[in-house]
Amino acid sequence: MGPADALDRVVYLLDRALAEGRRVAAYGKARDLARDLGDDAIARHHAEGTLLDLPGIGPSTGKVIALALDGGIDEYLADLEAETAIDVGEGAELRAALRGDCHSHTTWSDGGASTEVMARTAMALDHEYLVVTDHSPRLTVAHGLNRERLLQQLEEIERLNDELAPFRILTGIEVDILQDGSLDQDDDLLERLDVVVASVHSKLKMPAPDMTRRMVLAVASPHVDILGHCTGRKVVGSGRPQSDFDADIVFAACARFGTAVEINCRPERQDPPEELLALALDWDCRISIDTDAHAPGQLEWLAYGCDKAAKMGIEPDRIINTLPADELVDWTTTHATT
Ligand SMILES: [Zn+2]
Ligand SMILES: [Zn+2]
């Protein structure tokens, strides 16, 4: 394995372990440089002892390059593979039943990899499809896609689907639920997309009656298929408290309008918490188990959500991403009316 591929694998494994952003970025930058210069040029720098003079190559990234060129990289990567491995645990059976992932991001918004790299990774993980759900325009911190850019992305996906068949990239969006409960993208586009995840990303601390109304209006929209990370909480580092809303009313609306409640697999979200998930199940809501991956390695996080779902006794037929792609798209186009 050459230096560029070795660095790429390190990035993948660090992302899988939700390593610190700056650390992953350093390996990503070194990988990009190695790809730009080519492995031969990198090898020359290594032989001349000038690796560390290159912009963005430091002791840690230099070590991976040296191991790739001098031998020892297999052992290094095997250790990192073992350290970052994800234990599927109780959810193994459910994990095997999932056919795809309904929530993921690419470099079109705030993801770290192209649509193609995300799709090829999903293929390598034996998914039948990946729903690409980049952010909507008003989430400017995440480079949300305006109408024009979303249309460009749809063209790219069409092209990639020709190449990658029978694997399918399904089109989608993670559309912001605005403060008044409206959705941050044009109706005709929401209509056209295969899967629409709707999430709250702003004013998470609004009073409960306002937040309840806001969420109910969104899940009642015929365009919305999945309610993303419903509480907005973060449980890692300094964390973030859950939004306040009347969960009975929101989940009753999800059940009524056939909108699935997401189990968001991100380790720092783990959203919804178990007591709320139990309530969603009491209301007979459908469930979607989604990674919300912002990088290829994070697509493996489905295991976390499956583990949680298994512990809560959720049956596969309640989970929308156990459906094959065609049936999933049939469901997203009809659930609001049946
Ligand atoms: Zn989100
Ligand atoms: Zn997301």
Tab-separated table of C-alpha atoms and ligand atoms in Angstrom:
chain	number	residue	atom	x	y	z
A	1	MET	CA	0.000	0.000	0.000
A	2	GLY	CA	1.402	3.389	-1.029
A	3	PRO	CA	1.585	6.446	1.246
A	4	ALA	CA	-1.552	8.117	-0.139
A	5	ASP	CA	-3.714	4.997	0.329
A	6	ALA	CA	-2.265	4.397	3.786
A	7	LEU	CA	-3.109	7.947	4.850
A	8	ASP	CA	-6.594	7.554	3.372
A	9	ARG	CA	-7.193	4.426	5.440
A	10	VAL	CA	-5.993	6.213	8.584
A	11	VAL	CA	-8.507	8.997	7.894
A	12	TYR	CA	-11.291	6.431	7.462
A	13	LEU	CA	-10.460	4.675	10.717
A	14	LEU	CA	-10.111	7.902	12.701
A	15	ASP	CA	-13.493	9.092	11.386
A	16	ARG	CA	-15.009	5.786	12.413
A	17	ALA	CA	-13.764	6.450	15.931
A	18	LEU	CA	-15.007	10.072	15.887
A	19	ALA	CA	-11.435	11.250	16.499
A	20	GLU	CA	-10.792	14.922	17.077
A	21	GLY	CA	-11.535	16.965	13.952
A	22	ARG	CA	-8.153	18.665	13.771
A	23	ARG	CA	-6.329	15.344	13.960
A	24	VAL	CA	-8.405	13.792	11.161
A	25	ALA	CA	-7.980	16.952	9.085
A	26	ALA	CA	-4.181	16.715	9.406
A	27	TYR	CA	-4.169	13.190	7.958
A	28	GLY	CA	-6.646	14.248	5.292
A	29	LYS	CA	-4.430	17.156	4.268
A	30	ALA	CA	-1.370	14.888	4.111
A	31	ARG	CA	-3.323	12.366	2.015
A	32	ASP	CA	-4.400	15.073	-0.419
A	33	LEU	CA	-0.813	16.291	-0.734
A	34	ALA	CA	0.443	12.732	-1.298
A	35	ARG	CA	-2.180	12.273	-4.008
A	36	ASP	CA	-1.254	15.576	-5.655
A	37	LEU	CA	2.479	14.914	-5.650
A	38	GLY	CA	2.187	11.181	-6.325
A	39	ASP	CA	3.724	8.351	-4.316
A	40	ASP	CA	7.004	8.503	-6.300
A	41	ALA	CA	7.652	12.132	-5.426
A	42	ILE	CA	6.760	11.424	-1.795
A	43	ALA	CA	9.246	8.529	-1.829
A	44	ARG	CA	11.972	10.867	-3.155
A	45	HIS	CA	11.326	13.345	-0.359
A	46	HIS	CA	11.468	10.501	2.144
A	47	ALA	CA	14.799	9.271	0.701
A	48	GLU	CA	16.232	12.794	0.805
A	49	GLY	CA	14.981	13.354	4.343
A	50	THR	CA	12.840	16.347	3.319
A	51	LEU	CA	9.377	14.956	4.081
A	52	LEU	CA	8.828	17.258	7.035
A	53	ASP	CA	9.679	20.282	4.894
A	54	LEU	CA	6.488	19.666	2.894
A	55	PRO	CA	3.535	21.835	3.901
A	56	GLY	CA	1.154	19.853	6.089
A	57	ILE	CA	3.430	16.895	6.782
A	58	GLY	CA	4.236	16.551	10.472
A	59	PRO	CA	5.746	13.844	12.676
A	60	SER	CA	2.554	11.703	12.838
A	61	THR	CA	1.634	11.887	9.170
A	62	GLY	CA	5.350	11.544	8.266
A	63	LYS	CA	5.493	8.360	10.296
A	64	VAL	CA	2.630	6.785	8.308
A	65	ILE	CA	4.359	7.744	5.061
A	66	ALA	CA	7.666	6.263	6.253
A	67	LEU	CA	5.961	3.025	7.334
A	68	ALA	CA	4.233	2.761	3.962
A	69	LEU	CA	7.562	3.165	2.150
A	70	ASP	CA	9.857	1.178	4.470
A	71	GLY	CA	7.473	-1.601	5.568
A	72	GLY	CA	5.465	-1.859	8.753
A	73	ILE	CA	2.314	-0.132	7.546
A	74	ASP	CA	0.248	-3.346	7.617
A	75	GLU	CA	0.957	-3.825	11.291
A	76	TYR	CA	0.290	-0.156	12.053
A	77	LEU	CA	-3.050	-0.250	10.250
A	78	ALA	CA	-4.034	-3.590	11.791
A	79	ASP	CA	-3.579	-2.051	15.244
A	80	LEU	CA	-5.638	0.991	14.282
A	81	GLU	CA	-8.337	-1.250	12.712
A	82	ALA	CA	-8.590	-3.192	15.975
A	83	GLU	CA	-8.597	-0.053	18.133
A	84	THR	CA	-11.396	1.594	16.144
A	85	ALA	CA	-13.475	-1.526	15.382
A	86	ILE	CA	-17.202	-1.144	16.064
A	87	ASP	CA	-18.848	-3.924	18.030
A	88	VAL	CA	-22.287	-4.652	16.542
A	89	GLY	CA	-23.359	-6.513	19.683
A	90	GLU	CA	-27.063	-7.259	20.162
A	91	GLY	CA	-27.999	-5.408	16.989
A	92	ALA	CA	-26.192	-7.791	14.605
A	93	GLU	CA	-29.393	-9.317	13.282
A	94	LEU	CA	-31.025	-5.946	12.639
A	95	ARG	CA	-27.847	-4.634	11.091
A	96	ALA	CA	-27.953	-7.513	8.623
A	97	ALA	CA	-31.560	-6.610	7.795
A	98	LEU	CA	-30.756	-2.988	6.906
A	99	ARG	CA	-30.303	-2.343	3.209
A	100	GLY	CA	-29.171	1.243	3.279
A	101	ASP	CA	-28.755	4.474	5.158
A	102	CYS	CA	-31.237	7.358	4.880
A	103	HIS	CA	-29.155	10.287	6.184
A	104	SER	CA	-25.666	11.238	4.975
A	105	HIS	CA	-23.659	14.292	3.961
A	106	THR	CA	-21.073	15.032	1.290
A	107	THR	CA	-18.712	17.878	0.392
A	108	TRP	CA	-21.730	19.556	-1.263
A	109	SER	CA	-22.568	20.746	2.254
A	110	ASP	CA	-20.499	20.022	5.369
A	111	GLY	CA	-19.404	16.437	4.697
A	112	GLY	CA	-15.756	15.461	4.291
A	113	ALA	CA	-15.972	13.315	1.150
A	114	SER	CA	-17.488	13.481	-2.314
A	115	THR	CA	-20.774	11.835	-3.221
A	116	GLU	CA	-18.834	9.201	-5.143
A	117	VAL	CA	-16.515	8.319	-2.252
A	118	MET	CA	-19.458	8.098	0.159
A	119	ALA	CA	-21.369	5.894	-2.285
A	120	ARG	CA	-18.415	3.594	-2.951
A	121	THR	CA	-17.864	3.219	0.785
A	122	ALA	CA	-21.523	2.318	1.262
A	123	MET	CA	-21.125	-0.283	-1.504
A	124	ALA	CA	-18.077	-1.730	0.241
A	125	LEU	CA	-20.198	-2.050	3.387
A	126	ASP	CA	-22.765	-4.061	1.370
A	127	HIS	CA	-25.436	-1.384	1.393
A	128	GLU	CA	-27.845	-1.500	-1.541
A	129	TYR	CA	-28.363	2.247	-1.433
A	130	LEU	CA	-27.309	5.457	0.212
A	131	VAL	CA	-29.610	8.436	0.600
A	132	VAL	CA	-27.600	11.635	0.230
A	133	THR	CA	-29.184	14.319	2.408
A	134	ASP	CA	-27.100	17.469	2.335
A	135	HIS	CA	-28.199	20.581	4.194
A	136	SER	CA	-30.685	23.207	3.014
A	137	PRO	CA	-29.836	26.843	2.077
A	138	ARG	CA	-30.373	28.663	5.328
A	139	LEU	CA	-27.946	26.459	7.237
A	140	THR	CA	-25.128	28.634	5.942
A	141	VAL	CA	-22.557	27.359	8.480
A	142	ALA	CA	-22.890	23.970	6.769
A	143	HIS	CA	-22.874	25.388	3.202
A	144	GLY	CA	-26.499	24.443	2.692
A	145	LEU	CA	-27.473	23.966	-0.959
A	146	ASN	CA	-29.591	26.560	-2.691
A	147	ARG	CA	-31.873	25.577	-5.540
A	148	GLU	CA	-29.174	25.765	-8.229
A	149	ARG	CA	-26.624	23.733	-6.307
A	150	LEU	CA	-29.176	21.089	-5.377
A	151	LEU	CA	-30.074	20.743	-9.057
A	152	GLN	CA	-26.376	20.348	-9.887
A	153	GLN	CA	-26.063	17.683	-7.218
A	154	LEU	CA	-29.028	15.820	-8.708
A	155	GLU	CA	-27.250	15.769	-12.072
A	156	GLU	CA	-24.118	14.390	-10.454
A	157	ILE	CA	-26.136	11.669	-8.719
A	158	GLU	CA	-27.795	10.687	-11.985
A	159	ARG	CA	-24.376	10.338	-13.609
A	160	LEU	CA	-22.991	8.324	-10.684
A	161	ASN	CA	-26.001	6.023	-10.653
A	162	ASP	CA	-25.264	5.041	-14.255
A	163	GLU	CA	-21.754	4.141	-13.195
A	164	LEU	CA	-22.465	2.396	-9.911
A	165	ALA	CA	-25.590	0.370	-10.774
A	166	PRO	CA	-27.062	-1.819	-9.368
A	167	PHE	CA	-26.058	0.184	-6.300
A	168	ARG	CA	-28.267	3.257	-5.959
A	169	ILE	CA	-27.728	6.694	-4.617
A	170	LEU	CA	-31.151	7.961	-3.623
A	171	THR	CA	-31.676	11.691	-3.750
A	172	GLY	CA	-32.540	13.547	-0.599
A	173	ILE	CA	-32.100	16.504	1.663
A	174	GLU	CA	-31.849	17.260	5.342
A	175	VAL	CA	-34.170	20.209	5.225
A	176	ASP	CA	-34.173	22.715	8.049
A	177	ILE	CA	-37.392	23.107	9.967
A	178	LEU	CA	-37.622	26.879	10.173
A	179	GLN	CA	-38.901	28.627	13.279
A	180	ASP	CA	-42.464	28.838	11.996
A	181	GLY	CA	-42.511	25.134	11.053
A	182	SER	CA	-42.034	25.737	7.328
A	183	LEU	CA	-39.348	23.930	5.349
A	184	ASP	CA	-36.186	25.491	3.960
A	185	GLN	CA	-36.488	24.407	0.310
A	186	ASP	CA	-38.899	24.843	-2.609
A	187	ASP	CA	-41.904	22.520	-2.675
A	188	ASP	CA	-41.256	21.246	-6.204
A	189	LEU	CA	-37.750	20.120	-5.219
A	190	LEU	CA	-38.916	18.477	-2.001
A	191	GLU	CA	-41.523	16.690	-4.086
A	192	ARG	CA	-38.917	15.471	-6.546
A	193	LEU	CA	-36.438	14.067	-4.001
A	194	ASP	CA	-36.621	10.410	-3.014
A	195	VAL	CA	-36.263	10.967	0.735
A	196	VAL	CA	-36.705	14.095	2.856
A	197	VAL	CA	-35.273	14.232	6.377
A	198	ALA	CA	-36.459	17.297	8.309
A	199	SER	CA	-34.479	18.543	11.298
A	200	VAL	CA	-34.324	21.452	13.706
A	201	HIS	CA	-30.900	23.150	13.680
A	202	SER	CA	-31.628	26.630	15.021
A	203	LYS	CA	-33.348	28.184	18.054
A	204	LEU	CA	-33.217	24.855	19.837
A	205	LYS	CA	-34.159	26.529	23.096
A	206	MET	CA	-37.490	28.013	22.029
A	207	PRO	CA	-40.388	27.506	24.466
A	208	ALA	CA	-42.003	24.054	24.389
A	209	PRO	CA	-45.379	25.101	22.933
A	210	ASP	CA	-43.616	26.890	20.047
A	211	MET	CA	-41.214	23.994	19.430
A	212	THR	CA	-44.092	21.486	19.495
A	213	ARG	CA	-46.040	23.500	16.934
A	214	ARG	CA	-42.914	23.931	14.801
A	215	MET	CA	-42.186	20.189	14.728
A	216	VAL	CA	-45.804	19.124	14.201
A	217	LEU	CA	-46.173	21.426	11.201
A	218	ALA	CA	-43.015	19.933	9.672
A	219	VAL	CA	-43.885	16.273	10.192
A	220	ALA	CA	-47.391	16.942	8.863
A	221	SER	CA	-45.911	18.065	5.540
A	222	PRO	CA	-46.518	15.445	2.841
A	223	HIS	CA	-42.904	16.002	1.717
A	224	VAL	CA	-41.328	15.006	5.014
A	225	ASP	CA	-40.466	11.326	5.397
A	226	ILE	CA	-38.200	11.279	8.449
A	227	LEU	CA	-37.925	13.474	11.542
A	228	GLY	CA	-34.153	13.844	12.095
A	229	HIS	CA	-32.420	13.872	15.545
A	230	CYS	CA	-35.601	15.076	17.259
A	231	THR	CA	-34.229	16.454	20.527
A	232	GLY	CA	-31.083	18.100	19.151
A	233	ARG	CA	-29.142	16.942	22.191
A	234	LYS	CA	-25.387	16.337	22.266
A	235	VAL	CA	-23.984	13.985	24.855
A	236	VAL	CA	-20.239	14.277	24.262
A	237	GLY	CA	-17.902	17.006	25.501
A	238	SER	CA	-19.689	20.091	26.781
A	239	GLY	CA	-22.879	18.644	25.293
A	240	ARG	CA	-26.181	20.312	24.537
A	241	PRO	CA	-29.509	19.842	26.342
A	242	GLN	CA	-32.584	18.415	24.629
A	243	SER	CA	-35.073	20.788	23.099
A	244	ASP	CA	-38.294	21.114	25.023
A	245	PHE	CA	-41.430	19.906	23.232
A	246	ASP	CA	-44.531	17.829	23.898
A	247	ALA	CA	-43.296	14.491	22.614
A	248	ASP	CA	-46.747	12.874	22.769
A	249	ILE	CA	-48.118	15.452	20.356
A	250	VAL	CA	-45.108	15.290	18.013
A	251	PHE	CA	-45.049	11.488	17.859
A	252	ALA	CA	-48.837	11.336	17.490
A	253	ALA	CA	-48.388	13.590	14.448
A	254	CYS	CA	-45.575	11.366	13.117
A	255	ALA	CA	-47.873	8.345	13.450
A	256	ARG	CA	-50.802	10.159	11.860
A	257	PHE	CA	-48.831	11.424	8.867
A	258	GLY	CA	-46.627	8.356	8.503
A	259	THR	CA	-43.398	10.225	9.190
A	260	ALA	CA	-40.629	7.990	10.513
A	261	VAL	CA	-38.754	8.914	13.680
A	262	GLU	CA	-35.008	8.728	13.230
A	263	ILE	CA	-32.646	6.839	15.477
A	264	ASN	CA	-29.616	9.046	14.877
A	265	CYS	CA	-26.512	6.882	15.293
A	266	ARG	CA	-23.941	9.638	15.799
A	267	PRO	CA	-22.116	8.873	19.052
A	268	GLU	CA	-22.348	12.500	20.182
A	269	ARG	CA	-26.102	12.642	19.489
A	270	GLN	CA	-27.624	9.213	20.335
A	271	ASP	CA	-30.925	10.840	19.607
A	272	PRO	CA	-33.689	10.203	20.703
A	273	PRO	CA	-32.895	9.074	24.220
A	274	GLU	CA	-34.447	5.721	25.136
A	275	GLU	CA	-37.435	7.047	27.064
A	276	LEU	CA	-38.487	9.160	24.083
A	277	LEU	CA	-37.882	6.318	21.660
A	278	ALA	CA	-40.146	4.152	23.822
A	279	LEU	CA	-42.830	6.820	23.520
A	280	ALA	CA	-42.459	6.911	19.719
A	281	LEU	CA	-42.911	3.130	19.710
A	282	ASP	CA	-46.016	3.447	21.905
A	283	TRP	CA	-47.426	5.774	19.278
A	284	ASP	CA	-46.626	3.120	16.670
A	285	CYS	CA	-44.261	5.366	14.705
A	286	ARG	CA	-42.080	3.979	11.971
A	287	ILE	CA	-38.340	4.153	12.624
A	288	SER	CA	-35.365	4.966	10.413
A	289	ILE	CA	-31.875	4.031	11.605
A	290	ASP	CA	-29.497	6.631	10.162
A	291	THR	CA	-25.814	7.376	10.579
A	292	ASP	CA	-25.942	11.083	9.650
A	293	ALA	CA	-22.433	10.300	8.358
A	294	HIS	CA	-20.264	13.278	7.458
A	295	ALA	CA	-17.344	11.050	6.443
A	296	PRO	CA	-16.936	7.583	4.896
A	297	GLY	CA	-15.836	5.814	8.106
A	298	GLN	CA	-18.958	7.084	9.863
A	299	LEU	CA	-21.182	4.996	7.585
A	300	GLU	CA	-20.306	2.089	9.883
A	301	TRP	CA	-22.233	3.717	12.714
A	302	LEU	CA	-25.469	1.959	11.707
A	303	ALA	CA	-24.294	-0.656	14.188
A	304	TYR	CA	-24.885	1.735	17.105
A	305	GLY	CA	-28.473	2.431	16.112
A	306	CYS	CA	-29.168	-1.270	15.516
A	307	ASP	CA	-27.842	-2.080	18.957
A	308	LYS	CA	-30.173	0.487	20.496
A	309	ALA	CA	-33.147	-0.690	18.405
A	310	ALA	CA	-32.519	-4.335	19.365
A	311	LYS	CA	-32.368	-3.425	23.044
A	312	MET	CA	-35.721	-1.656	22.656
A	313	GLY	CA	-37.214	-4.704	20.917
A	314	ILE	CA	-37.881	-2.937	17.606
A	315	GLU	CA	-38.889	-5.361	14.853
A	316	PRO	CA	-37.332	-5.069	11.367
A	317	ASP	CA	-40.672	-4.442	9.641
A	318	ARG	CA	-41.088	-1.204	11.570
A	319	ILE	CA	-37.752	0.109	10.269
A	320	ILE	CA	-37.999	1.806	6.879
A	321	ASN	CA	-34.420	1.139	5.817
A	322	THR	CA	-34.995	-2.599	5.882
A	323	LEU	CA	-36.947	-1.929	2.663
A	324	PRO	CA	-35.316	-2.402	-0.744
A	325	ALA	CA	-34.725	0.891	-2.585
A	326	ASP	CA	-37.828	0.684	-4.803
A	327	GLU	CA	-40.124	-0.094	-1.905
A	328	LEU	CA	-38.550	2.657	0.178
A	329	VAL	CA	-39.233	5.182	-2.571
A	330	ASP	CA	-42.795	3.846	-2.947
A	331	TRP	CA	-43.248	4.359	0.769
A	332	THR	CA	-41.845	7.899	0.775
A	333	THR	CA	-44.208	8.913	-2.019
A	334	THR	CA	-47.314	7.430	-0.385
A	335	HIS	CA	-46.995	7.311	3.404
A	336	ALA	CA	-48.568	10.710	3.987
A	337	THR	CA	-51.781	9.733	2.246
A	338	THR	CA	-52.334	6.115	3.303
B	1	ZN	ZN	-28.889	17.603	11.374
B	2	ZN	ZN	-27.387	15.493	9.093
